[in-house]
Coordinates of C-alpha atoms in Angstrom, one line a residue:
Chain L
M1 CA 121.8 159.9 97.3
D2 CA 119.4 159.8 94.4
E3 CA 117.0 162.0 96.3
Q4 CA 119.7 164.5 96.9
R5 CA 120.7 164.5 93.3
V6 CA 117.1 164.9 92.2
D7 CA 116.6 167.7 94.7
G8 CA 119.8 169.4 93.5
Y9 CA 118.9 169.3 89.9
A10 CA 115.3 170.4 90.6
T11 CA 116.5 173.3 92.7
A12 CA 119.0 174.4 90.1
M13 CA 116.4 174.2 87.3
F14 CA 113.9 176.0 89.4
E15 CA 116.2 178.8 90.1
V16 CA 117.3 179.2 86.5
A17 CA 113.6 179.3 85.4
R18 CA 112.8 181.9 88.0
V19 CA 115.8 184.0 87.2
E20 CA 114.8 183.9 83.5
G21 CA 111.4 185.2 84.5
S22 CA 109.5 182.4 82.8
L23 CA 108.9 180.0 85.6
D24 CA 105.3 179.2 84.9
E25 CA 105.9 178.6 81.2
V26 CA 109.0 176.5 81.7
E27 CA 107.4 174.6 84.5
D28 CA 104.4 173.7 82.3
E29 CA 106.6 172.8 79.3
L30 CA 108.9 170.7 81.5
F31 CA 105.9 168.9 83.0
R32 CA 104.5 168.0 79.6
F33 CA 107.9 166.8 78.4
A34 CA 108.3 164.6 81.5
R35 CA 104.9 163.0 80.8
T36 CA 105.9 162.5 77.1
L37 CA 109.2 160.9 78.2
E38 CA 107.3 158.5 80.5
G39 CA 104.9 157.5 77.8
N40 CA 107.4 157.1 75.0
D41 CA 109.6 154.1 75.3
Q42 CA 111.7 154.8 72.2
L43 CA 112.5 158.3 73.3
R44 CA 113.3 157.2 76.8
S45 CA 115.6 154.4 75.5
V46 CA 117.5 156.9 73.3
L47 CA 117.9 159.5 75.9
T48 CA 118.9 157.1 78.7
D49 CA 121.3 155.0 76.6
D50 CA 124.9 155.7 77.8
A51 CA 126.2 154.2 74.5
V52 CA 124.6 157.1 72.6
P53 CA 127.0 160.1 72.7
A54 CA 125.9 163.1 74.8
E55 CA 126.0 165.3 71.8
R56 CA 123.7 163.0 70.0
R57 CA 121.2 162.9 72.9
R58 CA 121.3 166.7 73.2
G59 CA 120.7 166.9 69.5
V60 CA 117.6 164.7 69.9
V61 CA 116.3 167.1 72.6
G62 CA 117.0 170.1 70.4
D63 CA 115.1 168.6 67.5
L64 CA 112.2 167.7 69.8
L65 CA 111.8 170.9 71.7
G66 CA 113.5 173.5 69.5
D67 CA 110.4 174.9 68.0
R68 CA 107.9 173.6 70.5
A69 CA 109.2 175.0 73.8
S70 CA 111.0 178.0 75.1
P71 CA 114.8 178.1 74.8
V72 CA 115.1 177.9 78.6
T73 CA 113.1 174.7 78.7
A74 CA 115.1 173.2 75.9
N75 CA 118.4 174.1 77.5
L76 CA 117.4 172.7 80.9
V77 CA 116.3 169.4 79.4
S78 CA 119.4 169.3 77.2
L79 CA 121.6 170.0 80.3
V80 CA 120.1 167.1 82.3
V81 CA 120.1 164.7 79.3
G82 CA 123.7 165.6 78.4
A83 CA 124.7 164.9 82.0
G84 CA 123.4 161.4 81.6
R85 CA 120.5 161.9 84.0
A86 CA 117.6 161.4 81.6
R87 CA 116.4 158.5 83.6
E88 CA 115.8 160.7 86.6
L89 CA 114.4 163.6 84.5
P90 CA 110.7 162.9 85.3
A91 CA 111.4 162.8 89.0
I92 CA 113.5 166.0 88.8
I93 CA 110.7 167.8 86.9
D94 CA 108.1 166.6 89.3
R95 CA 110.1 167.9 92.2
L96 CA 110.5 171.2 90.4
V97 CA 106.8 171.5 89.8
Q98 CA 106.1 170.7 93.4
R99 CA 108.6 173.2 94.5
A100 CA 107.0 175.8 92.2
A101 CA 103.6 175.1 93.5
A102 CA 104.9 175.2 97.0
E103 CA 106.1 178.7 96.3
H104 CA 102.5 179.7 95.9
D105 CA 101.3 177.5 98.8
K106 CA 99.8 175.1 96.3
V107 CA 99.8 171.4 95.6
V108 CA 100.2 170.0 92.1
A109 CA 97.2 168.1 90.5
E110 CA 98.3 166.0 87.6
V111 CA 95.3 165.7 85.3
R112 CA 95.0 163.5 82.4
S113 CA 92.5 164.2 79.7
A114 CA 91.7 162.9 76.2
V115 CA 91.4 166.4 75.0
A116 CA 93.2 169.7 75.9
L117 CA 91.5 171.9 78.5
D118 CA 91.1 175.7 78.0
D119 CA 92.1 178.1 80.7
D120 CA 88.6 178.4 82.0
Q121 CA 88.3 174.7 82.4
R122 CA 91.6 174.6 84.1
K123 CA 90.6 177.3 86.5
R124 CA 87.3 175.7 87.3
L125 CA 88.9 172.3 87.6
A126 CA 91.6 173.8 90.0
E127 CA 88.8 175.3 92.1
A128 CA 86.9 172.1 92.1
L129 CA 89.9 170.0 93.1
G130 CA 90.7 172.5 95.7
R131 CA 87.3 172.1 97.3
A132 CA 87.5 168.4 97.0
T133 CA 91.0 168.1 98.7
G134 CA 90.9 171.2 100.9
K135 CA 94.1 172.5 99.4
S136 CA 95.0 175.2 96.9
V137 CA 95.7 173.2 93.7
E138 CA 97.7 173.9 90.6
V139 CA 96.5 171.9 87.7
K140 CA 99.0 170.3 85.3
V141 CA 97.1 168.7 82.3
V142 CA 98.5 165.9 80.3
V143 CA 96.7 165.0 77.1
D144 CA 96.4 161.2 77.1
P145 CA 94.1 159.7 74.5
S146 CA 94.2 156.4 76.3
V147 CA 91.8 157.7 78.9
L148 CA 89.2 157.8 76.0
G149 CA 87.1 160.4 77.8
G150 CA 86.7 162.2 81.1
L151 CA 89.4 163.2 83.5
V152 CA 91.6 161.6 86.2
A153 CA 93.3 163.9 88.7
R154 CA 96.2 162.9 91.0
V155 CA 96.7 165.2 94.0
G156 CA 99.5 163.9 96.1
D157 CA 98.5 160.4 97.0
T158 CA 94.8 161.0 96.2
V159 CA 93.5 160.0 92.8
I160 CA 90.0 161.1 91.5
D161 CA 89.2 159.0 88.5
G162 CA 86.4 159.8 86.1
T163 CA 87.7 158.5 82.9
V164 CA 85.8 156.3 80.4
R165 CA 88.8 154.0 80.4
T166 CA 88.5 153.3 84.1
R167 CA 84.8 152.8 83.8
L168 CA 85.3 150.3 81.0
D169 CA 88.0 148.5 83.1
Q170 CA 85.6 148.4 86.0
L171 CA 82.9 147.0 83.8
R172 CA 85.3 144.4 82.5
E173 CA 86.2 143.3 86.0
T174 CA 82.5 143.2 87.0
I175 CA 81.6 141.0 84.0
R176 CA 84.5 138.7 84.8
Chain H
M1 CA 129.9 15.8 120.0
R2 CA 126.3 15.3 120.2
T3 CA 126.1 14.3 116.5
R4 CA 128.9 11.9 116.9
R5 CA 127.2 10.2 119.8
L6 CA 124.0 10.0 117.9
A7 CA 125.7 8.4 114.9
A8 CA 127.4 5.9 117.2
S9 CA 124.1 5.0 118.8
L10 CA 122.5 4.5 115.4
A11 CA 125.3 2.3 114.2
L12 CA 125.1 0.0 117.3
A13 CA 121.3 -0.3 117.0
L14 CA 121.8 -1.3 113.3
A15 CA 124.4 -3.9 114.2
V16 CA 122.2 -5.5 116.8
L17 CA 119.3 -5.5 114.5
L18 CA 121.2 -7.2 111.7
G19 CA 123.0 -9.7 114.0
S20 CA 119.8 -11.1 115.6
P21 CA 118.5 -13.4 112.7
A22 CA 122.0 -14.7 112.1
A23 CA 122.3 -15.7 115.7
A24 CA 118.9 -17.3 115.6
Y25 CA 119.7 -19.2 112.5
A26 CA 123.1 -20.3 113.9
A27 CA 121.4 -21.4 117.1
E28 CA 118.8 -23.3 115.0
G29 CA 121.4 -25.1 112.8
G30 CA 124.0 -25.8 115.4
G31 CA 121.6 -27.3 118.0
E32 CA 119.8 -30.1 115.8
G33 CA 122.3 -31.2 113.2
G34 CA 120.1 -33.1 110.5
G35 CA 118.0 -35.0 113.0
P36 CA 114.7 -33.2 112.5
V37 CA 114.5 -34.1 108.8
D38 CA 115.0 -37.7 109.4
H39 CA 112.5 -37.7 112.2
A40 CA 109.9 -36.1 110.0
A41 CA 110.5 -38.5 107.2
E42 CA 110.1 -41.5 109.6
E43 CA 106.9 -40.0 110.9
C44 CA 105.6 -39.5 107.4
I45 CA 106.5 -43.1 106.4
K46 CA 104.7 -44.3 109.4
L47 CA 101.6 -42.4 108.5
L48 CA 101.6 -43.5 104.9
E49 CA 102.0 -47.1 106.0
A50 CA 99.1 -46.6 108.3
G51 CA 97.0 -45.6 105.4
S52 CA 97.0 -41.9 105.8
K53 CA 97.4 -39.6 103.0
I54 CA 100.5 -37.6 102.1
D55 CA 99.0 -34.3 103.1
E56 CA 98.8 -35.6 106.7
C57 CA 102.5 -36.2 107.0
Q58 CA 103.5 -32.7 105.9
E59 CA 102.1 -29.8 108.1
A60 CA 102.7 -26.4 106.5
P61 CA 104.2 -23.8 108.8
N62 CA 101.9 -20.9 110.1
P63 CA 102.4 -17.9 107.8
I64 CA 101.5 -15.4 110.5
L65 CA 102.8 -16.8 113.8
P66 CA 106.6 -17.1 113.7
E67 CA 108.5 -19.7 115.4
A68 CA 108.9 -19.6 119.1
N69 CA 112.6 -19.1 119.0
E70 CA 112.3 -16.3 116.4
L71 CA 109.8 -14.7 118.6
L72 CA 112.1 -15.0 121.6
W73 CA 115.1 -13.7 119.9
G74 CA 113.1 -10.9 118.3
A75 CA 111.8 -9.9 121.7
I76 CA 115.3 -10.0 123.2
S77 CA 116.7 -8.0 120.3
F78 CA 113.8 -5.5 120.5
V79 CA 114.3 -5.0 124.2
A80 CA 118.1 -4.6 123.7
L81 CA 117.6 -2.2 120.9
L82 CA 115.1 -0.3 122.9
L83 CA 117.4 -0.1 125.9
L84 CA 120.3 1.0 123.7
L85 CA 118.1 3.6 122.0
W86 CA 116.7 4.7 125.4
K87 CA 120.3 5.0 126.7
F88 CA 122.1 6.5 123.8
A89 CA 119.7 7.8 121.1
F90 CA 116.7 9.2 122.9
P91 CA 118.6 11.8 125.1
P92 CA 120.3 13.5 122.2
L93 CA 117.1 13.4 120.2
N94 CA 115.1 14.8 123.1
K95 CA 117.7 17.4 123.6
A96 CA 117.7 18.3 119.9
L97 CA 114.0 18.5 120.0
S98 CA 114.1 20.6 123.1
D99 CA 116.7 22.9 121.6
R100 CA 114.6 23.1 118.5
S101 CA 111.5 23.9 120.5
E102 CA 113.4 26.4 122.5
K103 CA 114.8 28.0 119.3
I104 CA 111.3 28.1 117.8
R105 CA 109.9 29.5 121.0
S106 CA 112.6 32.2 121.1
S107 CA 112.1 32.9 117.4
L108 CA 108.4 33.2 118.1
D109 CA 109.1 35.5 121.1
E110 CA 111.5 37.5 118.9
A111 CA 108.9 37.7 116.2
A112 CA 106.3 38.8 118.7
T113 CA 108.7 41.4 120.0
V114 CA 109.4 42.5 116.5
R115 CA 105.7 42.6 115.8
E116 CA 105.1 44.6 118.9
E117 CA 107.9 47.0 117.8
A118 CA 106.4 47.1 114.4
Q119 CA 103.0 47.8 115.9
T120 CA 104.6 50.5 118.0
I121 CA 106.3 52.0 115.0
L122 CA 103.1 51.7 113.0
A123 CA 101.2 53.5 115.8
D124 CA 103.9 56.2 115.9
Y125 CA 103.8 56.5 112.1
Q126 CA 100.0 56.7 112.1
R127 CA 100.1 59.2 114.9
Q128 CA 102.7 61.3 113.1
L129 CA 100.7 60.9 109.9
A130 CA 97.6 62.1 111.8
D131 CA 99.6 65.0 113.3
A132 CA 101.0 65.8 109.9
K133 CA 97.5 65.7 108.4
G134 CA 96.2 67.9 111.2
E135 CA 99.1 70.3 110.7
A136 CA 98.6 70.3 107.0
G137 CA 94.9 71.0 107.5
R138 CA 95.7 73.8 109.9
I139 CA 98.3 75.3 107.5
I140 CA 95.8 75.1 104.7
E141 CA 93.1 76.6 106.8
E142 CA 95.5 79.4 107.9
A143 CA 96.6 79.9 104.3
R144 CA 92.9 80.1 103.2
S145 CA 92.2 82.5 106.0
T146 CA 95.1 84.6 105.1
A147 CA 94.2 84.5 101.4
D148 CA 90.6 85.6 102.3
S149 CA 91.8 88.4 104.5
L150 CA 94.3 89.5 101.8
K151 CA 91.5 89.3 99.2
R152 CA 89.2 91.4 101.3
D153 CA 92.0 93.9 102.0
L154 CA 92.9 94.2 98.3
T155 CA 89.3 94.4 97.3
A156 CA 88.7 97.2 99.8
R157 CA 91.8 99.0 98.8
A158 CA 91.0 98.7 95.2
E159 CA 87.5 100.0 95.8
A160 CA 88.8 102.9 97.9
E161 CA 91.3 103.8 95.2
A162 CA 88.6 103.5 92.5
A163 CA 86.3 105.8 94.5
E164 CA 89.2 108.2 95.1
Q165 CA 90.1 108.1 91.4
R166 CA 86.4 108.8 90.5
E167 CA 86.3 111.6 93.0
R168 CA 89.5 113.1 91.5
N169 CA 88.2 112.7 88.0
A170 CA 84.9 114.4 89.0
Q171 CA 86.9 117.2 90.7
Q172 CA 89.1 117.6 87.6
I173 CA 86.1 117.6 85.3
A174 CA 84.4 120.2 87.5
A175 CA 87.6 122.3 87.7
E176 CA 88.1 122.0 84.0
R177 CA 84.4 122.9 83.4
D178 CA 84.8 125.9 85.7
R179 CA 88.0 127.0 84.1
V180 CA 86.5 126.7 80.6
M181 CA 83.4 128.6 81.8
A182 CA 85.5 131.3 83.4
E183 CA 87.7 131.5 80.2
L184 CA 84.6 131.7 78.1
Q185 CA 83.1 134.3 80.3
S186 CA 86.3 136.2 80.2
Q187 CA 86.5 136.0 76.5
V188 CA 82.9 137.1 76.2
A189 CA 83.5 139.9 78.6
G190 CA 86.6 141.0 76.7
M191 CA 84.7 140.9 73.4
A192 CA 81.9 142.9 75.0
I193 CA 84.3 145.5 76.4
E194 CA 86.2 145.8 73.1
L195 CA 82.9 146.3 71.4
A196 CA 81.9 148.8 74.0
E197 CA 85.2 150.6 73.6
K198 CA 84.7 150.8 69.9
V199 CA 81.2 152.1 70.4
V200 CA 82.5 154.6 73.0
E201 CA 85.5 155.7 70.8
G202 CA 83.1 156.2 67.9
S203 CA 80.6 158.2 69.9
L204 CA 83.1 160.1 72.0
D205 CA 83.6 163.2 69.9
R206 CA 85.0 166.5 71.3
E207 CA 81.6 167.7 72.4
A208 CA 80.9 164.5 74.3
N209 CA 84.4 164.7 75.9
L210 CA 83.8 168.3 76.9
R211 CA 80.5 167.3 78.5
L212 CA 82.3 164.6 80.4
I213 CA 84.9 167.1 81.6
E214 CA 82.2 169.5 82.7
N215 CA 80.4 166.8 84.5
Y216 CA 83.7 165.8 86.2
I217 CA 84.4 169.4 87.3
N218 CA 80.9 169.9 88.5
S219 CA 80.9 166.5 90.3
V220 CA 84.3 167.1 92.0
G221 CA 83.6 170.6 93.0
G222 CA 79.9 170.2 93.6
N223 CA 79.9 168.7 97.1
G224 CA 83.5 168.4 97.8
S225 CA 83.3 164.6 97.9
T226 CA 83.8 161.8 95.4
P227 CA 81.7 162.6 92.4
S228 CA 79.2 160.2 91.0
G229 CA 80.7 158.0 88.4
T230 CA 84.3 158.6 89.5
G231 CA 86.6 156.6 91.7
T232 CA 88.9 157.9 94.4
R233 CA 91.8 155.9 95.6
S234 CA 95.0 156.6 97.5
G235 CA 98.5 155.7 96.6
S236 CA 100.9 156.7 94.0

């Protein structure tokens, strides 16, 4: 039932973004918002709290995305949060991103980096991951300072980890 | 009855004994009448006239040998008394002596029987005492054996428990030492990693990060396999 609901929301949001003609931009903004929501407990607790009125939750979304994202993105997030589905929002967005990538016969590679990547780096990274996985890859970058340095890419069930954080963790386990 | 007959016999014998001198005296006095004295006086007068001395006319009686009549009556009385005694006194006396002897003999037999019984009882008592002593000795020996066995068992058990306790203590000490060492190693590792993180964070500027990204891109896309310094894992 949850899967159907996630699929339903993802399909609706995908169609809205495509009709609005800003699918790539909306998709990218939604993806970053989903990662932000996953990494911010305070934001997640506010948006998923049923005791908080829907208007208030939508107000929070508006304050957060009003001048940082396109109106379509802000409206879509506000719609889902107002419907009380903020808890499923990351899964809905992931499904939307996968669907968008599938439209171009691509798979989504979620990449985490301590610093932002420029377009050239994204392109070369997508090509490199494509060669590594044998698939056409669409890169979605999440800036995550906790990785310290380097990159980690998740393509489907495959994770290619080259972060300093992971190396330090491995070193810690080795020493122990 | 027997006592009465014995008393009667004794009374008769006493009467005979007391009556015999009186009869002899009566016979002596009644037979002569005063004649002998006169005859002796006449004889003495004749001797004195014949020129004899006075001592020759009076002959003193024999102090040892009694007169013939006394001797006769004494013998008769003695025989009569002897017969009476033989007839009446001796049989009860003999019977009393025989009874007395028989009584003493029976008493001696009874005493011998009692003595034999006492000997038997004493022998039984001594045998039972010996048995009791033997049983007591056996019980003591058995108790001593049991005590020795118990002592050995307790000693062995105590030694085994002590050895087990020592082993447990050694294991606990070793485990505690290992735990402390592991904890210490973990703390040292954590401190080293934290130090390394600080060093890395301090040295990882944007340029260094971009070089890492370039290395990653080149490594991932270079040979299509897991790049050096990176890890590949499956699972969400």
